[in-house]
Amino acid sequence: MAIIWLRKSHPWLIASTLSLSAPCWALDLEGIRLEGLMTIPPYFDNPEDARPYFRRLRELRDALLEQEPGCLGSGALSMGMSHDFEIAIEEGATMIRVGTALFGARA
């Protein structure tokens, strides 16, 4: 599995400005199959404040799959880290990142 980091040079892929008029596969990535979406919201002291970011990614995934079924493979949602994964799970995360909870803070 690879993660493709899509930066602001592709603003139609950023959740806050996404237009669903572009098909899910619009990047034409030959040999690459998209399997889902990932987000890392800003850090908040109160994990509940990350909920709108997680909710928006789930809504985006659902809209893309409705528009073009199968375009995101399994439709995975990678969202939530050690301090906010519970909220991410409540909003539909299928993958979480909990390294700090397992191994401690980085030095």
PDB file of N, CA and C in Angstrom:
ATOM      1  N   MET A   1       0.854  -1.163   0.000  1.00  0.00           N
ATOM      2  CA  MET A   1       0.000   0.000   0.000  1.00  0.00           C
ATOM      3  C   MET A   1       0.901   1.227   0.000  1.00  0.00           C
ATOM      4  N   ALA A   2       0.577   2.179  -0.812  1.00  0.00           N
ATOM      5  CA  ALA A   2       1.316   3.439  -0.860  1.00  0.00           C
ATOM      6  C   ALA A   2       0.379   4.581  -0.525  1.00  0.00           C
ATOM      7  N   ILE A   3       0.928   5.617   0.014  1.00  0.00           N
ATOM      8  CA  ILE A   3       0.156   6.830   0.278  1.00  0.00           C
ATOM      9  C   ILE A   3       0.600   7.883  -0.714  1.00  0.00           C
ATOM     10  N   ILE A   4      -0.334   8.456  -1.413  1.00  0.00           N
ATOM     11  CA  ILE A   4      -0.034   9.532  -2.349  1.00  0.00           C
ATOM     12  C   ILE A   4      -0.424  10.832  -1.669  1.00  0.00           C
ATOM     13  N   TRP A   5       0.529  11.704  -1.482  1.00  0.00           N
ATOM     14  CA  TRP A   5       0.285  12.977  -0.807  1.00  0.00           C
ATOM     15  C   TRP A   5      -0.129  13.995  -1.846  1.00  0.00           C
ATOM     16  N   LEU A   6      -1.368  14.411  -1.808  1.00  0.00           N
ATOM     17  CA  LEU A   6      -1.889  15.377  -2.770  1.00  0.00           C
ATOM     18  C   LEU A   6      -1.911  16.750  -2.120  1.00  0.00           C
ATOM     19  N   ARG A   7      -1.115  17.638  -2.651  1.00  0.00           N
ATOM     20  CA  ARG A   7      -0.965  18.960  -2.044  1.00  0.00           C
ATOM     21  C   ARG A   7      -1.904  19.970  -2.682  1.00  0.00           C
ATOM     22  N   LYS A   8      -1.793  21.204  -2.247  1.00  0.00           N
ATOM     23  CA  LYS A   8      -2.682  22.245  -2.732  1.00  0.00           C
ATOM     24  C   LYS A   8      -2.494  22.566  -4.205  1.00  0.00           C
ATOM     25  N   SER A   9      -1.492  21.975  -4.853  1.00  0.00           N
ATOM     26  CA  SER A   9      -1.336  22.174  -6.288  1.00  0.00           C
ATOM     27  C   SER A   9      -2.487  21.508  -7.050  1.00  0.00           C
ATOM     28  N   HIS A  10      -3.243  20.667  -6.361  1.00  0.00           N
ATOM     29  CA  HIS A  10      -4.432  20.020  -6.917  1.00  0.00           C
ATOM     30  C   HIS A  10      -5.625  20.408  -6.048  1.00  0.00           C
ATOM     31  N   PRO A  11      -6.030  21.695  -6.044  1.00  0.00           N
ATOM     32  CA  PRO A  11      -7.034  22.142  -5.068  1.00  0.00           C
ATOM     33  C   PRO A  11      -8.376  21.439  -5.191  1.00  0.00           C
ATOM     34  N   TRP A  12      -8.696  20.863  -6.348  1.00  0.00           N
ATOM     35  CA  TRP A  12      -9.980  20.181  -6.457  1.00  0.00           C
ATOM     36  C   TRP A  12      -9.982  18.875  -5.688  1.00  0.00           C
ATOM     37  N   LEU A  13      -8.819  18.464  -5.172  1.00  0.00           N
ATOM     38  CA  LEU A  13      -8.758  17.257  -4.358  1.00  0.00           C
ATOM     39  C   LEU A  13      -8.803  17.558  -2.860  1.00  0.00           C
ATOM     40  N   ILE A  14      -8.703  18.822  -2.502  1.00  0.00           N
ATOM     41  CA  ILE A  14      -8.750  19.191  -1.095  1.00  0.00           C
ATOM     42  C   ILE A  14     -10.208  19.209  -0.645  1.00  0.00           C
ATOM     43  N   ALA A  15     -10.505  18.525   0.439  1.00  0.00           N
ATOM     44  CA  ALA A  15     -11.898  18.321   0.855  1.00  0.00           C
ATOM     45  C   ALA A  15     -12.676  19.624   0.990  1.00  0.00           C
ATOM     46  N   SER A  16     -12.031  20.676   1.470  1.00  0.00           N
ATOM     47  CA  SER A  16     -12.772  21.900   1.710  1.00  0.00           C
ATOM     48  C   SER A  16     -13.192  22.594   0.430  1.00  0.00           C
ATOM     49  N   THR A  17     -12.541  22.289  -0.690  1.00  0.00           N
ATOM     50  CA  THR A  17     -12.852  22.964  -1.950  1.00  0.00           C
ATOM     51  C   THR A  17     -13.242  21.987  -3.046  1.00  0.00           C
ATOM     52  N   LEU A  18     -13.421  20.729  -2.689  1.00  0.00           N
ATOM     53  CA  LEU A  18     -13.659  19.718  -3.704  1.00  0.00           C
ATOM     54  C   LEU A  18     -14.951  19.946  -4.467  1.00  0.00           C
ATOM     55  N   SER A  19     -14.860  19.817  -5.756  1.00  0.00           N
ATOM     56  CA  SER A  19     -16.042  19.828  -6.607  1.00  0.00           C
ATOM     57  C   SER A  19     -16.245  18.413  -7.116  1.00  0.00           C
ATOM     58  N   LEU A  20     -17.387  17.850  -6.866  1.00  0.00           N
ATOM     59  CA  LEU A  20     -17.618  16.470  -7.293  1.00  0.00           C
ATOM     60  C   LEU A  20     -17.876  16.365  -8.779  1.00  0.00           C
ATOM     61  N   SER A  21     -17.688  17.467  -9.520  1.00  0.00           N
ATOM     62  CA  SER A  21     -17.814  17.379 -10.965  1.00  0.00           C
ATOM     63  C   SER A  21     -16.618  16.654 -11.569  1.00  0.00           C
ATOM     64  N   ALA A  22     -15.525  16.582 -10.831  1.00  0.00           N
ATOM     65  CA  ALA A  22     -14.351  15.843 -11.304  1.00  0.00           C
ATOM     66  C   ALA A  22     -14.494  14.394 -10.867  1.00  0.00           C
ATOM     67  N   PRO A  23     -14.305  13.445 -11.781  1.00  0.00           N
ATOM     68  CA  PRO A  23     -14.426  12.039 -11.383  1.00  0.00           C
ATOM     69  C   PRO A  23     -13.335  11.654 -10.396  1.00  0.00           C
ATOM     70  N   CYS A  24     -13.590  10.614  -9.652  1.00  0.00           N
ATOM     71  CA  CYS A  24     -12.679  10.140  -8.619  1.00  0.00           C
ATOM     72  C   CYS A  24     -11.293   9.840  -9.177  1.00  0.00           C
ATOM     73  N   TRP A  25     -11.228   9.358 -10.384  1.00  0.00           N
ATOM     74  CA  TRP A  25      -9.959   8.932 -10.967  1.00  0.00           C
ATOM     75  C   TRP A  25      -9.320  10.023 -11.826  1.00  0.00           C
ATOM     76  N   ALA A  26      -9.690  11.269 -11.617  1.00  0.00           N
ATOM     77  CA  ALA A  26      -9.304  12.360 -12.514  1.00  0.00           C
ATOM     78  C   ALA A  26      -7.805  12.566 -12.655  1.00  0.00           C
ATOM     79  N   LEU A  27      -6.995  12.051 -11.754  1.00  0.00           N
ATOM     80  CA  LEU A  27      -5.557  12.246 -11.891  1.00  0.00           C
ATOM     81  C   LEU A  27      -4.943  11.375 -12.973  1.00  0.00           C
ATOM     82  N   ASP A  28      -5.653  10.371 -13.459  1.00  0.00           N
ATOM     83  CA  ASP A  28      -5.141   9.466 -14.481  1.00  0.00           C
ATOM     84  C   ASP A  28      -3.795   8.884 -14.057  1.00  0.00           C
ATOM     85  N   LEU A  29      -3.791   8.191 -12.933  1.00  0.00           N
ATOM     86  CA  LEU A  29      -2.584   7.612 -12.373  1.00  0.00           C
ATOM     87  C   LEU A  29      -2.414   6.185 -12.884  1.00  0.00           C
ATOM     88  N   GLU A  30      -1.759   6.042 -14.008  1.00  0.00           N
ATOM     89  CA  GLU A  30      -1.590   4.729 -14.624  1.00  0.00           C
ATOM     90  C   GLU A  30      -0.857   3.793 -13.663  1.00  0.00           C
ATOM     91  N   GLY A  31      -1.410   2.615 -13.465  1.00  0.00           N
ATOM     92  CA  GLY A  31      -0.799   1.619 -12.605  1.00  0.00           C
ATOM     93  C   GLY A  31      -1.039   1.835 -11.122  1.00  0.00           C
ATOM     94  N   ILE A  32      -1.825   2.850 -10.766  1.00  0.00           N
ATOM     95  CA  ILE A  32      -2.116   3.113  -9.364  1.00  0.00           C
ATOM     96  C   ILE A  32      -3.613   2.976  -9.138  1.00  0.00           C
ATOM     97  N   ARG A  33      -3.977   2.196  -8.134  1.00  0.00           N
ATOM     98  CA  ARG A  33      -5.376   2.000  -7.788  1.00  0.00           C
ATOM     99  C   ARG A  33      -5.645   2.690  -6.461  1.00  0.00           C
ATOM    100  N   LEU A  34      -6.566   3.624  -6.446  1.00  0.00           N
ATOM    101  CA  LEU A  34      -6.930   4.297  -5.207  1.00  0.00           C
ATOM    102  C   LEU A  34      -7.768   3.346  -4.357  1.00  0.00           C
ATOM    103  N   GLU A  35      -7.442   3.263  -3.073  1.00  0.00           N
ATOM    104  CA  GLU A  35      -8.158   2.368  -2.165  1.00  0.00           C
ATOM    105  C   GLU A  35      -8.932   3.102  -1.091  1.00  0.00           C
ATOM    106  N   GLY A  36      -8.739   4.392  -0.985  1.00  0.00           N
ATOM    107  CA  GLY A  36      -9.440   5.129   0.046  1.00  0.00           C
ATOM    108  C   GLY A  36      -8.877   6.525   0.192  1.00  0.00           C
ATOM    109  N   LEU A  37      -9.262   7.171   1.280  1.00  0.00           N
ATOM    110  CA  LEU A  37      -8.866   8.538   1.550  1.00  0.00           C
ATOM    111  C   LEU A  37      -8.265   8.639   2.945  1.00  0.00           C
ATOM    112  N   MET A  38      -7.409   9.633   3.136  1.00  0.00           N
ATOM    113  CA  MET A  38      -6.748   9.836   4.425  1.00  0.00           C
ATOM    114  C   MET A  38      -6.773  11.315   4.766  1.00  0.00           C
ATOM    115  N   THR A  39      -6.925  11.611   6.038  1.00  0.00           N
ATOM    116  CA  THR A  39      -6.806  12.993   6.487  1.00  0.00           C
ATOM    117  C   THR A  39      -6.073  13.039   7.816  1.00  0.00           C
ATOM    118  N   ILE A  40      -5.361  14.143   8.020  1.00  0.00           N
ATOM    119  CA  ILE A  40      -4.774  14.470   9.315  1.00  0.00           C
ATOM    120  C   ILE A  40      -5.227  15.891   9.612  1.00  0.00           C
ATOM    121  N   PRO A  41      -6.211  16.035  10.494  1.00  0.00           N
ATOM    122  CA  PRO A  41      -6.697  17.383  10.810  1.00  0.00           C
ATOM    123  C   PRO A  41      -5.667  18.141  11.642  1.00  0.00           C
ATOM    124  N   PRO A  42      -5.866  19.437  11.808  1.00  0.00           N
ATOM    125  CA  PRO A  42      -4.993  20.175  12.726  1.00  0.00           C
ATOM    126  C   PRO A  42      -5.072  19.558  14.117  1.00  0.00           C
ATOM    127  N   TYR A  43      -4.014  19.731  14.898  1.00  0.00           N
ATOM    128  CA  TYR A  43      -4.039  19.222  16.269  1.00  0.00           C
ATOM    129  C   TYR A  43      -4.915  20.140  17.129  1.00  0.00           C
ATOM    130  N   PHE A  44      -5.785  19.516  17.891  1.00  0.00           N
ATOM    131  CA  PHE A  44      -6.631  20.247  18.841  1.00  0.00           C
ATOM    132  C   PHE A  44      -6.443  19.639  20.218  1.00  0.00           C
ATOM    133  N   ASP A  45      -6.401  20.476  21.251  1.00  0.00           N
ATOM    134  CA  ASP A  45      -6.343  19.953  22.625  1.00  0.00           C
ATOM    135  C   ASP A  45      -7.574  19.119  22.930  1.00  0.00           C
ATOM    136  N   ASN A  46      -8.727  19.548  22.417  1.00  0.00           N
ATOM    137  CA  ASN A  46      -9.976  18.806  22.590  1.00  0.00           C
ATOM    138  C   ASN A  46     -10.207  17.968  21.329  1.00  0.00           C
ATOM    139  N   PRO A  47     -10.054  16.647  21.404  1.00  0.00           N
ATOM    140  CA  PRO A  47     -10.220  15.796  20.220  1.00  0.00           C
ATOM    141  C   PRO A  47     -11.562  15.975  19.510  1.00  0.00           C
ATOM    142  N   GLU A  48     -12.578  16.352  20.237  1.00  0.00           N
ATOM    143  CA  GLU A  48     -13.904  16.553  19.632  1.00  0.00           C
ATOM    144  C   GLU A  48     -13.856  17.611  18.525  1.00  0.00           C
ATOM    145  N   ASP A  49     -12.927  18.545  18.617  1.00  0.00           N
ATOM    146  CA  ASP A  49     -12.814  19.597  17.604  1.00  0.00           C
ATOM    147  C   ASP A  49     -12.364  19.068  16.249  1.00  0.00           C
ATOM    148  N   ALA A  50     -11.821  17.852  16.208  1.00  0.00           N
ATOM    149  CA  ALA A  50     -11.411  17.239  14.937  1.00  0.00           C
ATOM    150  C   ALA A  50     -12.590  16.588  14.211  1.00  0.00           C
ATOM    151  N   ARG A  51     -13.704  16.417  14.889  1.00  0.00           N
ATOM    152  CA  ARG A  51     -14.853  15.718  14.312  1.00  0.00           C
ATOM    153  C   ARG A  51     -15.283  16.263  12.952  1.00  0.00           C
ATOM    154  N   PRO A  52     -15.393  17.584  12.751  1.00  0.00           N
ATOM    155  CA  PRO A  52     -15.839  18.068  11.431  1.00  0.00           C
ATOM    156  C   PRO A  52     -14.925  17.639  10.286  1.00  0.00           C
ATOM    157  N   TYR A  53     -13.637  17.509  10.548  1.00  0.00           N
ATOM    158  CA  TYR A  53     -12.702  17.064   9.507  1.00  0.00           C
ATOM    159  C   TYR A  53     -12.952  15.602   9.158  1.00  0.00           C
ATOM    160  N   PHE A  54     -13.140  14.776  10.172  1.00  0.00           N
ATOM    161  CA  PHE A  54     -13.409  13.358   9.941  1.00  0.00           C
ATOM    162  C   PHE A  54     -14.755  13.171   9.242  1.00  0.00           C
ATOM    163  N   ARG A  55     -15.749  13.897   9.700  1.00  0.00           N
ATOM    164  CA  ARG A  55     -17.078  13.801   9.097  1.00  0.00           C
ATOM    165  C   ARG A  55     -17.025  14.206   7.622  1.00  0.00           C
ATOM    166  N   ARG A  56     -16.321  15.293   7.310  1.00  0.00           N
ATOM    167  CA  ARG A  56     -16.243  15.777   5.930  1.00  0.00           C
ATOM    168  C   ARG A  56     -15.559  14.756   5.030  1.00  0.00           C
ATOM    169  N   LEU A  57     -14.515  14.090   5.531  1.00  0.00           N
ATOM    170  CA  LEU A  57     -13.850  13.087   4.696  1.00  0.00           C
ATOM    171  C   LEU A  57     -14.785  11.910   4.431  1.00  0.00           C
ATOM    172  N   ARG A  58     -15.533  11.486   5.453  1.00  0.00           N
ATOM    173  CA  ARG A  58     -16.498  10.397   5.245  1.00  0.00           C
ATOM    174  C   ARG A  58     -17.559  10.808   4.228  1.00  0.00           C
ATOM    175  N   GLU A  59     -18.072  12.025   4.352  1.00  0.00           N
ATOM    176  CA  GLU A  59     -19.077  12.507   3.399  1.00  0.00           C
ATOM    177  C   GLU A  59     -18.506  12.574   1.985  1.00  0.00           C
ATOM    178  N   LEU A  60     -17.261  13.003   1.880  1.00  0.00           N
ATOM    179  CA  LEU A  60     -16.596  13.063   0.584  1.00  0.00           C
ATOM    180  C   LEU A  60     -16.451  11.669  -0.016  1.00  0.00           C
ATOM    181  N   ARG A  61     -15.998  10.712   0.790  1.00  0.00           N
ATOM    182  CA  ARG A  61     -15.870   9.330   0.316  1.00  0.00           C
ATOM    183  C   ARG A  61     -17.215   8.779  -0.150  1.00  0.00           C
ATOM    184  N   ASP A  62     -18.247   9.008   0.661  1.00  0.00           N
ATOM    185  CA  ASP A  62     -19.568   8.501   0.310  1.00  0.00           C
ATOM    186  C   ASP A  62     -20.076   9.116  -0.986  1.00  0.00           C
ATOM    187  N   ALA A  63     -19.853  10.416  -1.164  1.00  0.00           N
ATOM    188  CA  ALA A  63     -20.300  11.091  -2.386  1.00  0.00           C
ATOM    189  C   ALA A  63     -19.538  10.590  -3.604  1.00  0.00           C
ATOM    190  N   LEU A  64     -18.232  10.367  -3.460  1.00  0.00           N
ATOM    191  CA  LEU A  64     -17.442   9.861  -4.583  1.00  0.00           C
ATOM    192  C   LEU A  64     -17.886   8.459  -4.969  1.00  0.00           C
ATOM    193  N   LEU A  65     -18.151   7.616  -3.975  1.00  0.00           N
ATOM    194  CA  LEU A  65     -18.588   6.248  -4.273  1.00  0.00           C
ATOM    195  C   LEU A  65     -19.988   6.220  -4.874  1.00  0.00           C
ATOM    196  N   GLU A  66     -20.820   7.169  -4.481  1.00  0.00           N
ATOM    197  CA  GLU A  66     -22.149   7.248  -5.084  1.00  0.00           C
ATOM    198  C   GLU A  66     -22.048   7.695  -6.544  1.00  0.00           C
ATOM    199  N   GLN A  67     -21.162   8.637  -6.790  1.00  0.00           N
ATOM    200  CA  GLN A  67     -20.972   9.170  -8.140  1.00  0.00           C
ATOM    201  C   GLN A  67     -20.337   8.133  -9.064  1.00  0.00           C
ATOM    202  N   GLU A  68     -19.357   7.406  -8.523  1.00  0.00           N
ATOM    203  CA  GLU A  68     -18.631   6.443  -9.341  1.00  0.00           C
ATOM    204  C   GLU A  68     -18.292   5.212  -8.501  1.00  0.00           C
ATOM    205  N   PRO A  69     -19.232   4.279  -8.368  1.00  0.00           N
ATOM    206  CA  PRO A  69     -19.018   3.109  -7.522  1.00  0.00           C
ATOM    207  C   PRO A  69     -17.719   2.380  -7.875  1.00  0.00           C
ATOM    208  N   GLY A  70     -16.987   1.995  -6.839  1.00  0.00           N
ATOM    209  CA  GLY A  70     -15.749   1.257  -7.037  1.00  0.00           C
ATOM    210  C   GLY A  70     -14.526   2.114  -7.281  1.00  0.00           C
ATOM    211  N   CYS A  71     -14.693   3.420  -7.399  1.00  0.00           N
ATOM    212  CA  CYS A  71     -13.545   4.264  -7.744  1.00  0.00           C
ATOM    213  C   CYS A  71     -12.529   4.371  -6.615  1.00  0.00           C
ATOM    214  N   LEU A  72     -12.902   3.997  -5.411  1.00  0.00           N
ATOM    215  CA  LEU A  72     -11.975   4.042  -4.285  1.00  0.00           C
ATOM    216  C   LEU A  72     -11.717   2.656  -3.714  1.00  0.00           C
ATOM    217  N   GLY A  73     -11.776   1.654  -4.544  1.00  0.00           N
ATOM    218  CA  GLY A  73     -11.502   0.304  -4.073  1.00  0.00           C
ATOM    219  C   GLY A  73     -12.339  -0.042  -2.864  1.00  0.00           C
ATOM    220  N   SER A  74     -11.668  -0.303  -1.752  1.00  0.00           N
ATOM    221  CA  SER A  74     -12.369  -0.680  -0.522  1.00  0.00           C
ATOM    222  C   SER A  74     -13.054   0.508   0.146  1.00  0.00           C
ATOM    223  N   GLY A  75     -12.737   1.710  -0.301  1.00  0.00           N
ATOM    224  CA  GLY A  75     -13.330   2.899   0.314  1.00  0.00           C
ATOM    225  C   GLY A  75     -12.786   3.180   1.704  1.00  0.00           C
ATOM    226  N   ALA A  76     -11.557   2.759   1.957  1.00  0.00           N
ATOM    227  CA  ALA A  76     -10.959   2.936   3.276  1.00  0.00           C
ATOM    228  C   ALA A  76     -10.911   4.404   3.683  1.00  0.00           C
ATOM    229  N   LEU A  77     -11.068   4.630   4.968  1.00  0.00           N
ATOM    230  CA  LEU A  77     -10.922   5.962   5.554  1.00  0.00           C
ATOM    231  C   LEU A  77      -9.833   5.891   6.612  1.00  0.00           C
ATOM    232  N   SER A  78      -8.675   6.429   6.301  1.00  0.00           N
ATOM    233  CA  SER A  78      -7.568   6.470   7.247  1.00  0.00           C
ATOM    234  C   SER A  78      -7.601   7.829   7.929  1.00  0.00           C
ATOM    235  N   MET A  79      -8.034   7.830   9.172  1.00  0.00           N
ATOM    236  CA  MET A  79      -8.151   9.084   9.908  1.00  0.00           C
ATOM    237  C   MET A  79      -8.168   8.789  11.393  1.00  0.00           C
ATOM    238  N   GLY A  80      -7.551   9.669  12.147  1.00  0.00           N
ATOM    239  CA  GLY A  80      -7.477   9.499  13.590  1.00  0.00           C
ATOM    240  C   GLY A  80      -6.096   9.047  14.015  1.00  0.00           C
ATOM    241  N   MET A  81      -5.603   9.719  15.049  1.00  0.00           N
ATOM    242  CA  MET A  81      -4.305   9.374  15.625  1.00  0.00           C
ATOM    243  C   MET A  81      -4.498   9.123  17.116  1.00  0.00           C
ATOM    244  N   SER A  82      -3.422   8.893  17.822  1.00  0.00           N
ATOM    245  CA  SER A  82      -3.498   8.467  19.219  1.00  0.00           C
ATOM    246  C   SER A  82      -4.420   9.330  20.075  1.00  0.00           C
ATOM    247  N   HIS A  83      -4.448  10.622  19.857  1.00  0.00           N
ATOM    248  CA  HIS A  83      -5.230  11.503  20.723  1.00  0.00           C
ATOM    249  C   HIS A  83      -6.673  11.717  20.271  1.00  0.00           C
ATOM    250  N   ASP A  84      -7.019  11.302  19.043  1.00  0.00           N
ATOM    251  CA  ASP A  84      -8.383  11.564  18.562  1.00  0.00           C
ATOM    252  C   ASP A  84      -9.018  10.377  17.818  1.00  0.00           C
ATOM    253  N   PHE A  85      -8.411   9.196  17.943  1.00  0.00           N
ATOM    254  CA  PHE A  85      -8.901   8.059  17.163  1.00  0.00           C
ATOM    255  C   PHE A  85     -10.323   7.639  17.528  1.00  0.00           C
ATOM    256  N   GLU A  86     -10.728   7.857  18.775  1.00  0.00           N
ATOM    257  CA  GLU A  86     -12.094   7.473  19.150  1.00  0.00           C
ATOM    258  C   GLU A  86     -13.124   8.262  18.341  1.00  0.00           C
ATOM    259  N   ILE A  87     -12.883   9.555  18.169  1.00  0.00           N
ATOM    260  CA  ILE A  87     -13.785  10.393  17.384  1.00  0.00           C
ATOM    261  C   ILE A  87     -13.758   9.946  15.925  1.00  0.00           C
ATOM    262  N   ALA A  88     -12.571   9.643  15.413  1.00  0.00           N
ATOM    263  CA  ALA A  88     -12.446   9.185  14.030  1.00  0.00           C
ATOM    264  C   ALA A  88     -13.227   7.893  13.805  1.00  0.00           C
ATOM    265  N   ILE A  89     -13.158   6.975  14.739  1.00  0.00           N
ATOM    266  CA  ILE A  89     -13.904   5.716  14.621  1.00  0.00           C
ATOM    267  C   ILE A  89     -15.403   5.997  14.611  1.00  0.00           C
ATOM    268  N   GLU A  90     -15.843   6.887  15.481  1.00  0.00           N
ATOM    269  CA  GLU A  90     -17.262   7.249  15.504  1.00  0.00           C
ATOM    270  C   GLU A  90     -17.712   7.824  14.163  1.00  0.00           C
ATOM    271  N   GLU A  91     -16.795   8.477  13.444  1.00  0.00           N
ATOM    272  CA  GLU A  91     -17.124   9.075  12.152  1.00  0.00           C
ATOM    273  C   GLU A  91     -16.823   8.158  10.972  1.00  0.00           C
ATOM    274  N   GLY A  92     -16.433   6.904  11.241  1.00  0.00           N
ATOM    275  CA  GLY A  92     -16.306   5.932  10.165  1.00  0.00           C
ATOM    276  C   GLY A  92     -14.915   5.494   9.777  1.00  0.00           C
ATOM    277  N   ALA A  93     -13.896   5.827  10.563  1.00  0.00           N
ATOM    278  CA  ALA A  93     -12.525   5.414  10.230  1.00  0.00           C
ATOM    279  C   ALA A  93     -12.438   3.902  10.082  1.00  0.00           C
ATOM    280  N   THR A  94     -11.716   3.464   9.068  1.00  0.00           N
ATOM    281  CA  THR A  94     -11.434   2.038   8.901  1.00  0.00           C
ATOM    282  C   THR A  94      -9.963   1.752   9.186  1.00  0.00           C
ATOM    283  N   MET A  95      -9.142   2.792   9.280  1.00  0.00           N
ATOM    284  CA  MET A  95      -7.727   2.688   9.658  1.00  0.00           C
ATOM    285  C   MET A  95      -7.427   3.840  10.603  1.00  0.00           C
ATOM    286  N   ILE A  96      -6.679   3.549  11.658  1.00  0.00           N
ATOM    287  CA  ILE A  96      -6.256   4.595  12.585  1.00  0.00           C
ATOM    288  C   ILE A  96      -4.741   4.483  12.761  1.00  0.00           C
ATOM    289  N   ARG A  97      -4.129   5.554  13.236  1.00  0.00           N
ATOM    290  CA  ARG A  97      -2.686   5.588  13.448  1.00  0.00           C
ATOM    291  C   ARG A  97      -2.457   5.889  14.934  1.00  0.00           C
ATOM    292  N   VAL A  98      -1.943   4.910  15.657  1.00  0.00           N
ATOM    293  CA  VAL A  98      -1.827   5.039  17.112  1.00  0.00           C
ATOM    294  C   VAL A  98      -0.405   4.756  17.596  1.00  0.00           C
ATOM    295  N   GLY A  99       0.561   5.146  16.844  1.00  0.00           N
ATOM    296  CA  GLY A  99       1.967   4.902  17.229  1.00  0.00           C
ATOM    297  C   GLY A  99       2.340   5.497  18.558  1.00  0.00           C
ATOM    298  N   THR A 100       1.932   6.717  18.834  1.00  0.00           N
ATOM    299  CA  THR A 100       2.286   7.352  20.107  1.00  0.00           C
ATOM    300  C   THR A 100       1.659   6.596  21.274  1.00  0.00           C
ATOM    301  N   ALA A 101       0.430   6.128  21.127  1.00  0.00           N
ATOM    302  CA  ALA A 101      -0.229   5.374  22.195  1.00  0.00           C
ATOM    303  C   ALA A 101       0.498   4.044  22.447  1.00  0.00           C
ATOM    304  N   LEU A 102       1.050   3.451  21.398  1.00  0.00           N
ATOM    305  CA  LEU A 102       1.731   2.162  21.541  1.00  0.00           C
ATOM    306  C   LEU A 102       3.179   2.303  21.965  1.00  0.00           C
ATOM    307  N   PHE A 103       3.905   3.269  21.395  1.00  0.00           N
ATOM    308  CA  PHE A 103       5.347   3.353  21.575  1.00  0.00           C
ATOM    309  C   PHE A 103       5.815   4.582  22.349  1.00  0.00           C
ATOM    310  N   GLY A 104       4.892   5.490  22.689  1.00  0.00           N
ATOM    311  CA  GLY A 104       5.260   6.695  23.399  1.00  0.00           C
ATOM    312  C   GLY A 104       5.606   7.837  22.436  1.00  0.00           C
ATOM    313  N   ALA A 105       5.775   9.009  23.021  1.00  0.00           N
ATOM    314  CA  ALA A 105       6.102  10.200  22.218  1.00  0.00           C
ATOM    315  C   ALA A 105       7.505  10.063  21.641  1.00  0.00           C
ATOM    316  N   ARG A 106       7.684  10.694  20.488  1.00  0.00           N
ATOM    317  CA  ARG A 106       9.013  10.690  19.866  1.00  0.00           C
ATOM    318  C   ARG A 106       9.943  11.617  20.635  1.00  0.00           C
ATOM    319  N   ALA A 107      11.190  11.272  20.599  1.00  0.00           N
ATOM    320  CA  ALA A 107      12.210  12.089  21.302  1.00  0.00           C
ATOM    321  C   ALA A 107      12.564  13.307  20.490  1.00  0.00           C
TER     322      ALA A 107
END
